[in-house]
CSV table of N, CA and C in Angstrom, one decimal:
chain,number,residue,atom,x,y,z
A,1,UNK,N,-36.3,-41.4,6.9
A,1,UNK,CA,-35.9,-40.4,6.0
A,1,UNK,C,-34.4,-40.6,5.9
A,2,UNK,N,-33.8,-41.1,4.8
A,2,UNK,CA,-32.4,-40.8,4.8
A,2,UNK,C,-31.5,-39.5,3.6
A,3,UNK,N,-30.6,-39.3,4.2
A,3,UNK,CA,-30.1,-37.7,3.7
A,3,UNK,C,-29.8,-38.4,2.2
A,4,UNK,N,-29.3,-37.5,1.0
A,4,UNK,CA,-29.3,-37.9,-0.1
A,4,UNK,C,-27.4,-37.8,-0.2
A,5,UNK,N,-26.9,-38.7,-0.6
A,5,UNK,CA,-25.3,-38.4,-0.6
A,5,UNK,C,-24.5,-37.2,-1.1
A,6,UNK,N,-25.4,-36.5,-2.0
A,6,UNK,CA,-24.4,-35.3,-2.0
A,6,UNK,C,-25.1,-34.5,-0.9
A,7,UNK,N,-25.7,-34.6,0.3
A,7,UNK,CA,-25.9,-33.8,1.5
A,7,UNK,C,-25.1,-34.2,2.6
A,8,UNK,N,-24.3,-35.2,2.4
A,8,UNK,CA,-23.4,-35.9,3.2
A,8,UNK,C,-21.9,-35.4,3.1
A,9,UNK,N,-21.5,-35.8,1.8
A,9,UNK,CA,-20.3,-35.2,1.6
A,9,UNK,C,-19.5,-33.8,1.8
A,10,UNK,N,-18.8,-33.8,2.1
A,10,UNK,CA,-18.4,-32.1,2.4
A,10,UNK,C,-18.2,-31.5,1.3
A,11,UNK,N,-18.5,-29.8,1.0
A,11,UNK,CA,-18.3,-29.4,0.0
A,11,UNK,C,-16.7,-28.9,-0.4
A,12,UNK,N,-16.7,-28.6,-2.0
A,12,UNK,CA,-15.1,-28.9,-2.2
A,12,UNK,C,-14.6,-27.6,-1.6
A,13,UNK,N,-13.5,-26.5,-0.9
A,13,UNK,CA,-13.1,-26.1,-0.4
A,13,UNK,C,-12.2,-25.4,-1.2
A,14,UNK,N,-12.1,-24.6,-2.3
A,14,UNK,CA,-11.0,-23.8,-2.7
A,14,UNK,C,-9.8,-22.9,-1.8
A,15,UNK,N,-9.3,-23.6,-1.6
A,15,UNK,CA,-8.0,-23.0,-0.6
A,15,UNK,C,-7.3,-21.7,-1.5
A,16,UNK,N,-7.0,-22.2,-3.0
A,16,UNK,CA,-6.4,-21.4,-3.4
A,16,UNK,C,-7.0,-19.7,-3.3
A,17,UNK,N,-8.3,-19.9,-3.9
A,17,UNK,CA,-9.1,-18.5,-3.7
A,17,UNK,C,-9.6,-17.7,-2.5
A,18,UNK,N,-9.9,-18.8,-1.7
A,18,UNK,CA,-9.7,-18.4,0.2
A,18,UNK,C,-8.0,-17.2,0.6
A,19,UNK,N,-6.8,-18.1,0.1
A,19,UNK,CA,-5.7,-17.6,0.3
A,19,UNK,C,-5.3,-15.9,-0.7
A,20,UNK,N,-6.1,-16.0,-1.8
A,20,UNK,CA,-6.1,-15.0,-2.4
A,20,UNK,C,-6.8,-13.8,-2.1
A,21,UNK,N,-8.2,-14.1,-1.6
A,21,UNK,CA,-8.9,-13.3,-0.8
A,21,UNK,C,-7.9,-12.7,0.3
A,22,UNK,N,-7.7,-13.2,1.4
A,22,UNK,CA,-7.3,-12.7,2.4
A,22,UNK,C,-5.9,-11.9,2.0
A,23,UNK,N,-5.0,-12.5,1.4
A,23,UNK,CA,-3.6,-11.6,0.6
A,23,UNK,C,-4.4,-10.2,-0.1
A,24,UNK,N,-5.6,-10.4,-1.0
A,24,UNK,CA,-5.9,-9.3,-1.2
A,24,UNK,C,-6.4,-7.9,-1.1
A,25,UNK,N,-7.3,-8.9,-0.5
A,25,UNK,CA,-8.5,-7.2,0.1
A,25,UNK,C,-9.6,-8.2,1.1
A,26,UNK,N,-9.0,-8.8,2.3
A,26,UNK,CA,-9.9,-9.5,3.1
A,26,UNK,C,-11.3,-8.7,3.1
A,27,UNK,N,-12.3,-9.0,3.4
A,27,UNK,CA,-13.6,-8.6,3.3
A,27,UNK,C,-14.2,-7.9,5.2
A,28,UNK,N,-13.3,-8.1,6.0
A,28,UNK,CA,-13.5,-7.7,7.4
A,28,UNK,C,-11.9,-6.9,7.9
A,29,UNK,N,-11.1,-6.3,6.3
A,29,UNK,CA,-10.2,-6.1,7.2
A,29,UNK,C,-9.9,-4.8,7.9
A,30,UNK,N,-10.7,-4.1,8.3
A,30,UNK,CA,-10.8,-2.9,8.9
A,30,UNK,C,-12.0,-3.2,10.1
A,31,UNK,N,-11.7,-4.2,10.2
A,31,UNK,CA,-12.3,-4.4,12.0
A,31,UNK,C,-11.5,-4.9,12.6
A,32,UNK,N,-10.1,-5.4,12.4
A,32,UNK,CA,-8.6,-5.7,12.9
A,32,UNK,C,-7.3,-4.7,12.9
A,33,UNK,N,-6.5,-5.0,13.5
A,33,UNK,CA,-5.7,-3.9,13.2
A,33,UNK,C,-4.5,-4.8,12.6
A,34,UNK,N,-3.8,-4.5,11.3
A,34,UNK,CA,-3.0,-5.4,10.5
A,34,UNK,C,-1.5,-4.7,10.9
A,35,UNK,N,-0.4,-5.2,10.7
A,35,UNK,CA,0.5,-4.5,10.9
A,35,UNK,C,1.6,-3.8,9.1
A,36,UNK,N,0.1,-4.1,8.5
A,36,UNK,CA,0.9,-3.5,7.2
A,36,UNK,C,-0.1,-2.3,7.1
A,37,UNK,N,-0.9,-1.7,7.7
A,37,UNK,CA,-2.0,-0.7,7.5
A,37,UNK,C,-2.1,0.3,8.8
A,38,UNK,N,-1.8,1.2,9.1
A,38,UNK,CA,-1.8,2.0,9.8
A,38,UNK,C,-3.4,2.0,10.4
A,39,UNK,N,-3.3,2.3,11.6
A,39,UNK,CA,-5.0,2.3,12.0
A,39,UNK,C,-4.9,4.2,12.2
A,40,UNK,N,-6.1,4.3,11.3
A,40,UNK,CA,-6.4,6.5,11.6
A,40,UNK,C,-7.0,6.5,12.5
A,41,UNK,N,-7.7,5.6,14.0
A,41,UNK,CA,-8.8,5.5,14.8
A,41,UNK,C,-7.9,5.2,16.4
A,42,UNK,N,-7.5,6.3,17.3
A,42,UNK,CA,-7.4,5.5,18.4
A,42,UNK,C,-8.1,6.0,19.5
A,43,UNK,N,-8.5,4.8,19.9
A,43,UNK,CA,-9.2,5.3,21.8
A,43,UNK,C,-8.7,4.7,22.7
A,44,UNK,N,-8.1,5.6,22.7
A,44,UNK,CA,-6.9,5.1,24.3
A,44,UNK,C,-7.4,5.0,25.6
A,45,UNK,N,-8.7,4.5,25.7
A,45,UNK,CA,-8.9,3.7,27.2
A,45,UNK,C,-8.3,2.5,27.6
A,46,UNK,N,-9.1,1.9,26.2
A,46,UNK,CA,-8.4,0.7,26.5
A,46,UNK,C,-6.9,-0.1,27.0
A,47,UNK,N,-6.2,0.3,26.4
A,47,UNK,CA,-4.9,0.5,26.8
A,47,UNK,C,-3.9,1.7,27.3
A,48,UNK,N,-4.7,2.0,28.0
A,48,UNK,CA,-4.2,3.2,28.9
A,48,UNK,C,-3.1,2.8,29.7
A,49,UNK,N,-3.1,1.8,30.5
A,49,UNK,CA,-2.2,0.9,31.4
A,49,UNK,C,-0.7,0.6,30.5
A,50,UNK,N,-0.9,-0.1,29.8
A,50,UNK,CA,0.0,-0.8,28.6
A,50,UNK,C,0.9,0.3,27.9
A,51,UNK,N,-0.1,1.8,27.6
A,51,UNK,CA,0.9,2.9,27.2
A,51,UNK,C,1.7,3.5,28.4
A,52,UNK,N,1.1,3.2,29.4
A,52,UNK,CA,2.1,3.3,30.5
A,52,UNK,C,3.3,2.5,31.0
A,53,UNK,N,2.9,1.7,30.9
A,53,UNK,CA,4.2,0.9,30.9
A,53,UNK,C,5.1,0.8,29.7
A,54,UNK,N,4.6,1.1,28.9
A,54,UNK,CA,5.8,1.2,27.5
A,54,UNK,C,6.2,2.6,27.9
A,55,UNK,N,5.7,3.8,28.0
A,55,UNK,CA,6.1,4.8,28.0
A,55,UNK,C,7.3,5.1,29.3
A,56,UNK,N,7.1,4.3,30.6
A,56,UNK,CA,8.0,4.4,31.6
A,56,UNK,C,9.2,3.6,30.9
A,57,UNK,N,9.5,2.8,30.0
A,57,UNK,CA,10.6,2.4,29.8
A,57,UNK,C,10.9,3.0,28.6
A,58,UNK,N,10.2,3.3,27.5
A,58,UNK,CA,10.9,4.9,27.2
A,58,UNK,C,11.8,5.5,27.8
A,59,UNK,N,11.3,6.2,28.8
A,59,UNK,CA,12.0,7.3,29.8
A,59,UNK,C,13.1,6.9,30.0
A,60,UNK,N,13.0,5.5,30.6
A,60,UNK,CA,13.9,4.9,31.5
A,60,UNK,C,15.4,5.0,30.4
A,61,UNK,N,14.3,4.5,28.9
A,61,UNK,CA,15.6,4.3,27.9
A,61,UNK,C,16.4,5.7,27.8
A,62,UNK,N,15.6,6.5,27.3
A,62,UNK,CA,16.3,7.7,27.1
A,62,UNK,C,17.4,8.3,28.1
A,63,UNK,N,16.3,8.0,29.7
A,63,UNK,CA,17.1,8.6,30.9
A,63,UNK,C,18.5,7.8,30.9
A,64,UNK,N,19.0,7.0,30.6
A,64,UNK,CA,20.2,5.9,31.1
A,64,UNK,C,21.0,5.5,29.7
A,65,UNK,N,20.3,5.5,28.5
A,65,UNK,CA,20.6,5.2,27.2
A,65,UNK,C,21.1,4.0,27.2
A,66,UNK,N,20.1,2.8,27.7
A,66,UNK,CA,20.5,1.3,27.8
A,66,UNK,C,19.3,1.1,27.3
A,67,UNK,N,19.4,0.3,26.2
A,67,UNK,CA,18.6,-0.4,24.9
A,67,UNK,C,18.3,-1.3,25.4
A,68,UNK,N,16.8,-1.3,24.8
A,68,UNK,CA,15.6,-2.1,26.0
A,68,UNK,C,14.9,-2.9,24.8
A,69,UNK,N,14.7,-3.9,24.9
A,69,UNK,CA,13.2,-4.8,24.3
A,69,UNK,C,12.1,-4.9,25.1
A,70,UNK,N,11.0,-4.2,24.7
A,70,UNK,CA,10.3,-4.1,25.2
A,70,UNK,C,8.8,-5.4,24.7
A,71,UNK,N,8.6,-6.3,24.5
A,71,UNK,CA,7.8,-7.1,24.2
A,71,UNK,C,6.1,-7.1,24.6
A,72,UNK,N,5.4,-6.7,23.7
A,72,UNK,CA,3.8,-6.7,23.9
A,72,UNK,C,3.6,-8.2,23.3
A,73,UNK,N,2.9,-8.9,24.9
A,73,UNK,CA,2.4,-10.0,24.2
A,73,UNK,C,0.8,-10.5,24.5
A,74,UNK,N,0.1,-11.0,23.8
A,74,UNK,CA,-1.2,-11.2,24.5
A,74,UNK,C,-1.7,-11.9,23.6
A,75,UNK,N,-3.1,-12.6,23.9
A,75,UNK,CA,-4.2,-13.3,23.1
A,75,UNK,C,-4.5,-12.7,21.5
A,76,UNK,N,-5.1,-13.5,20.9
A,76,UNK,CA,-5.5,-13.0,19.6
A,76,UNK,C,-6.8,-11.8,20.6
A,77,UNK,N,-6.9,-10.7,19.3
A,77,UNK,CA,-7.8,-9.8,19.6
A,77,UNK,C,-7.3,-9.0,21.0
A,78,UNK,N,-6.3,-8.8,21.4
A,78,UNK,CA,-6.6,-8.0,22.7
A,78,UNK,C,-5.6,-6.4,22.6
A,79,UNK,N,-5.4,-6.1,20.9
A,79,UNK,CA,-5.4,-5.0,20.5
A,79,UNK,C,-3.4,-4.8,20.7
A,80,UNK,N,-2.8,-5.6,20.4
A,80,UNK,CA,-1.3,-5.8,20.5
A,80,UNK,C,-1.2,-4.3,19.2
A,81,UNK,N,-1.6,-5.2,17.7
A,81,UNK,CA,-1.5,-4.5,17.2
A,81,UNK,C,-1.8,-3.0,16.9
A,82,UNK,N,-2.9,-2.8,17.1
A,82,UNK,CA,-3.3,-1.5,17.5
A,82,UNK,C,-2.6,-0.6,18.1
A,83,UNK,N,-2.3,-1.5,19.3
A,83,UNK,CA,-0.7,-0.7,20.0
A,83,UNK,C,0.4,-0.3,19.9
A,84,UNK,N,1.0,-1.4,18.5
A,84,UNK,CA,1.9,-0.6,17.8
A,84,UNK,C,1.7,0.4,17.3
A,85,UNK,N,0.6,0.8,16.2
A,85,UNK,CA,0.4,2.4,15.7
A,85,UNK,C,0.3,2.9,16.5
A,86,UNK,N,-0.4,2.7,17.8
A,86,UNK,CA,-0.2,4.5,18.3
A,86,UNK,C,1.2,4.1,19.2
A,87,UNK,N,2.4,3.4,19.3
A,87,UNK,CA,3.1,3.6,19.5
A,87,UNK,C,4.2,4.4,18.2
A,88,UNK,N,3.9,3.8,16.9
A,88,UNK,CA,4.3,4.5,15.7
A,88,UNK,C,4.0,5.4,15.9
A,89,UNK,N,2.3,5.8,16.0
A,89,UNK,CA,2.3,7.3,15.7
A,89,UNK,C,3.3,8.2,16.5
A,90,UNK,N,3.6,7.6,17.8
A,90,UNK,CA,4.2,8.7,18.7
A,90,UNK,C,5.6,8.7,18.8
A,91,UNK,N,6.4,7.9,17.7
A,91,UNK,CA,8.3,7.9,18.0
A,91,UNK,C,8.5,9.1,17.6
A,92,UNK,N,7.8,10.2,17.1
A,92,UNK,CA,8.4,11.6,16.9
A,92,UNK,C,8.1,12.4,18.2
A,93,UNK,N,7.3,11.9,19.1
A,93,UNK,CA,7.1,13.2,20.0
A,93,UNK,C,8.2,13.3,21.3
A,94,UNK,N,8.9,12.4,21.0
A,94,UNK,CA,10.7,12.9,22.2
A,94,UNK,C,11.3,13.4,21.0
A,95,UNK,N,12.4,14.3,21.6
A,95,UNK,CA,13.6,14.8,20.9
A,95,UNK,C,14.3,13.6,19.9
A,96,UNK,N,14.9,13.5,18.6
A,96,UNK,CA,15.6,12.6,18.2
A,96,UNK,C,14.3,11.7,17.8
A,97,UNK,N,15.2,10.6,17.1
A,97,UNK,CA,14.7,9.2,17.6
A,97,UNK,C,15.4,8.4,18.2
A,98,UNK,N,14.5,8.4,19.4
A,98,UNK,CA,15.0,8.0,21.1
A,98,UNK,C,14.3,6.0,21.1
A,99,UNK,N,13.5,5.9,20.5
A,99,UNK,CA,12.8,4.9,20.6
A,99,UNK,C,12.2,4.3,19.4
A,100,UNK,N,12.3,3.1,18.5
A,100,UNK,CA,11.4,2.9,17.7
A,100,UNK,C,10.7,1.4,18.1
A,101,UNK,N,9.7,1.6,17.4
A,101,UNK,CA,8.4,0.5,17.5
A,101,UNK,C,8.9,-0.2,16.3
A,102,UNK,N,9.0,-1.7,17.0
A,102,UNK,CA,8.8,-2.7,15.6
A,102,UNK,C,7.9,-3.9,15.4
A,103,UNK,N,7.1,-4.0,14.4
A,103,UNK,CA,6.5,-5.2,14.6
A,103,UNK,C,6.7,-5.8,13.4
A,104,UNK,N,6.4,-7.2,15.2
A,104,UNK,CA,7.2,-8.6,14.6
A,104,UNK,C,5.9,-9.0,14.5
A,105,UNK,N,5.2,-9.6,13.8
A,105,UNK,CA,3.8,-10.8,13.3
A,105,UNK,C,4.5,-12.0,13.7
A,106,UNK,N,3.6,-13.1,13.9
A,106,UNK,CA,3.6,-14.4,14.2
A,106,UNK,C,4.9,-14.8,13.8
A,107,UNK,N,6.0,-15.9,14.0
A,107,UNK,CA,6.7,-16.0,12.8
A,107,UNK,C,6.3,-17.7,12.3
A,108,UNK,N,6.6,-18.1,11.1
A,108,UNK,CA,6.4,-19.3,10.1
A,108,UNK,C,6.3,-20.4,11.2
A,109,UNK,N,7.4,-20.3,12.2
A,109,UNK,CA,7.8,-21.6,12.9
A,109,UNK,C,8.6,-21.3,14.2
A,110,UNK,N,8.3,-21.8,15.4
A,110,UNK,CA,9.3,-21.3,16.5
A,110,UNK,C,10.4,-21.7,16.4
A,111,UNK,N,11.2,-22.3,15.3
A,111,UNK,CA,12.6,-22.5,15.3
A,111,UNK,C,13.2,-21.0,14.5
A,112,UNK,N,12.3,-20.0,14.0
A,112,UNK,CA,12.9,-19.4,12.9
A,112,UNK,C,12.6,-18.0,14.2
A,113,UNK,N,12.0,-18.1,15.2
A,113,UNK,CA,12.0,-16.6,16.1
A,113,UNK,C,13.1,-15.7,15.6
A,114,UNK,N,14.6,-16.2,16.0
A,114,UNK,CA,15.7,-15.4,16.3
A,114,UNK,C,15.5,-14.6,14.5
A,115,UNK,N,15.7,-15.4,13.5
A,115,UNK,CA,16.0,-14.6,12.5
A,115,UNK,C,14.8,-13.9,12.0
A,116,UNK,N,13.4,-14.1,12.5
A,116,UNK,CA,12.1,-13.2,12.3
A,116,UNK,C,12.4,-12.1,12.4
A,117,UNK,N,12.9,-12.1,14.6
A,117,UNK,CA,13.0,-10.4,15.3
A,117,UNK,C,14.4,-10.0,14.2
A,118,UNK,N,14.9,-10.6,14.1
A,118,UNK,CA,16.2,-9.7,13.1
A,118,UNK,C,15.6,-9.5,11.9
A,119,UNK,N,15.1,-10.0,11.0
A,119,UNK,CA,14.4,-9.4,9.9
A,119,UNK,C,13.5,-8.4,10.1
A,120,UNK,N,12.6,-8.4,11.2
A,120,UNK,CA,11.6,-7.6,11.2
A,120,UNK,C,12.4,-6.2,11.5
A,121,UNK,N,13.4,-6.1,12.6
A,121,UNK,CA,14.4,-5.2,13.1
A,121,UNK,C,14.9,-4.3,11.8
A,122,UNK,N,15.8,-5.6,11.0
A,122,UNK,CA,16.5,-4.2,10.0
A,122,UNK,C,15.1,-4.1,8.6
A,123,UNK,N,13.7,-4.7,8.8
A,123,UNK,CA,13.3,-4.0,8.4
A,123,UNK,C,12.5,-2.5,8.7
A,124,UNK,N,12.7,-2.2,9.7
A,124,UNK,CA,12.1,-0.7,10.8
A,124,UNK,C,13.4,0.2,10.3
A,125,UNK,N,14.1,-0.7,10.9
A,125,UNK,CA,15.2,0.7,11.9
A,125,UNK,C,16.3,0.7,10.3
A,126,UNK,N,16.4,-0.2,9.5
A,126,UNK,CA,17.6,-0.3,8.7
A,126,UNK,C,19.0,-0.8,9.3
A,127,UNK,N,19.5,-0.9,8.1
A,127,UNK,CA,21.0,-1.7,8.5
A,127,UNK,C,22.0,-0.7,9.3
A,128,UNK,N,21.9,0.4,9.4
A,128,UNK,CA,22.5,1.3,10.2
A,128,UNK,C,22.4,1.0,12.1
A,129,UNK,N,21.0,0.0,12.0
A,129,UNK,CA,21.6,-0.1,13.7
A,129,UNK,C,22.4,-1.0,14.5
A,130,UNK,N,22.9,-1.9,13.1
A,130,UNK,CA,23.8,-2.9,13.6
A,130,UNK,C,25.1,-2.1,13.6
A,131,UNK,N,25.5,-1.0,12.6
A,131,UNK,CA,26.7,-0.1,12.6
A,131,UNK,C,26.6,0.6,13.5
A,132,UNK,N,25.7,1.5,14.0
A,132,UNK,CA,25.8,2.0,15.5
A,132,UNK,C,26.2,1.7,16.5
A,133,UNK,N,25.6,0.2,16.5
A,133,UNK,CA,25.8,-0.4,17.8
A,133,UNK,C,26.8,-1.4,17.7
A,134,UNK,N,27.3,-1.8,16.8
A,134,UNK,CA,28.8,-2.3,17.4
A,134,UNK,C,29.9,-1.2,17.6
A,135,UNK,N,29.7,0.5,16.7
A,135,UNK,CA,30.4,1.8,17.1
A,135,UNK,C,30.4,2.1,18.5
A,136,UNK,N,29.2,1.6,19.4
A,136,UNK,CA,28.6,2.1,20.7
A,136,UNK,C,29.8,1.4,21.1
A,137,UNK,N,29.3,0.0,20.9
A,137,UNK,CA,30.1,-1.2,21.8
A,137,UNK,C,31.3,-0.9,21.7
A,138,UNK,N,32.4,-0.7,20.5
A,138,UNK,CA,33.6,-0.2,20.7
A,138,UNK,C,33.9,0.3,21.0
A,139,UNK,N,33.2,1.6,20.8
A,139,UNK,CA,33.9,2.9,21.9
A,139,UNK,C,33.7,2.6,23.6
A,140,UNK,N,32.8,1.8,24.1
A,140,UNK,CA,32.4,1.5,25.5
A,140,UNK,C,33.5,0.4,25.8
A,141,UNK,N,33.5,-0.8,25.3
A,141,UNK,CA,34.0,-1.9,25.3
A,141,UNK,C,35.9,-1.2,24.6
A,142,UNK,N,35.9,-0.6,24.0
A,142,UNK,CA,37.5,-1.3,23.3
A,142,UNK,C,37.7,-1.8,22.3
């Protein structure tokens, strides 16, 4: 028996429409948590541990007012993102805004990290926290 050649060849692959799909309305995308979509669904077992540890350096920030990076990192699927929203959801429940959540997504290339976390940064918090914080630094520093 031999296979007939168009059973051999691979079929053609539209990348373009593939790439369009997913930019537009992926077909599974509410079984992930995206960081452009808020998730309305949390169950905080899972990461019970993880909001604990983010939340003790909360405290820690608030209690001492020394600005902290706090980095969630882990495997594809092990709910990173998720983590951010219900950390979003919760930067209102201290006094002020004491802490904010930012997320950074993959970046293009590990040479471009530094300028990702800075983009992603004054896209959260705005251009006011670099004015603050060199105001902090002067008044501390001189």
């Amino acid at each position: 028996m031999t296979l007939d050649e168009s059973e051999t060849e691979p079929q053609d692959f539209d990348d373009e429409m593939y790439m369009e799909i997913l930019r537009d309305d992926p077909p599974m995308k509410r079984y992930v948590s995206r960081g452009d979509t808020p998730d309305p669904v949390d169950i905080a077992g899972p990461h019970k541990e993880a909001d604990r540890a983010i939340l003790r350096c909360i405290r820690f920030t608030i209690a001492d007012k020394t600005a902290r990076f706090q980095p969630v990192l882990g495997d594809a699927g092990m709910g990173k993102t998720h983590l951010y929203w219900v950390l979003k959801d919760n930067e209102g429940i201290f006094s002020g805004k004491e802490f904010l959540a930012v997320y950074v997504p993959s970046p293009p290339a590990p040479v471009r990290i530094p300028l990702h976390l800075h983009a992603c940064l004054v896209d959260e918090a705005g251009e006011e926290i670099f004015e603050e914080t060199v105001d902090m630094l002067i008044s501390k520093f001189g």
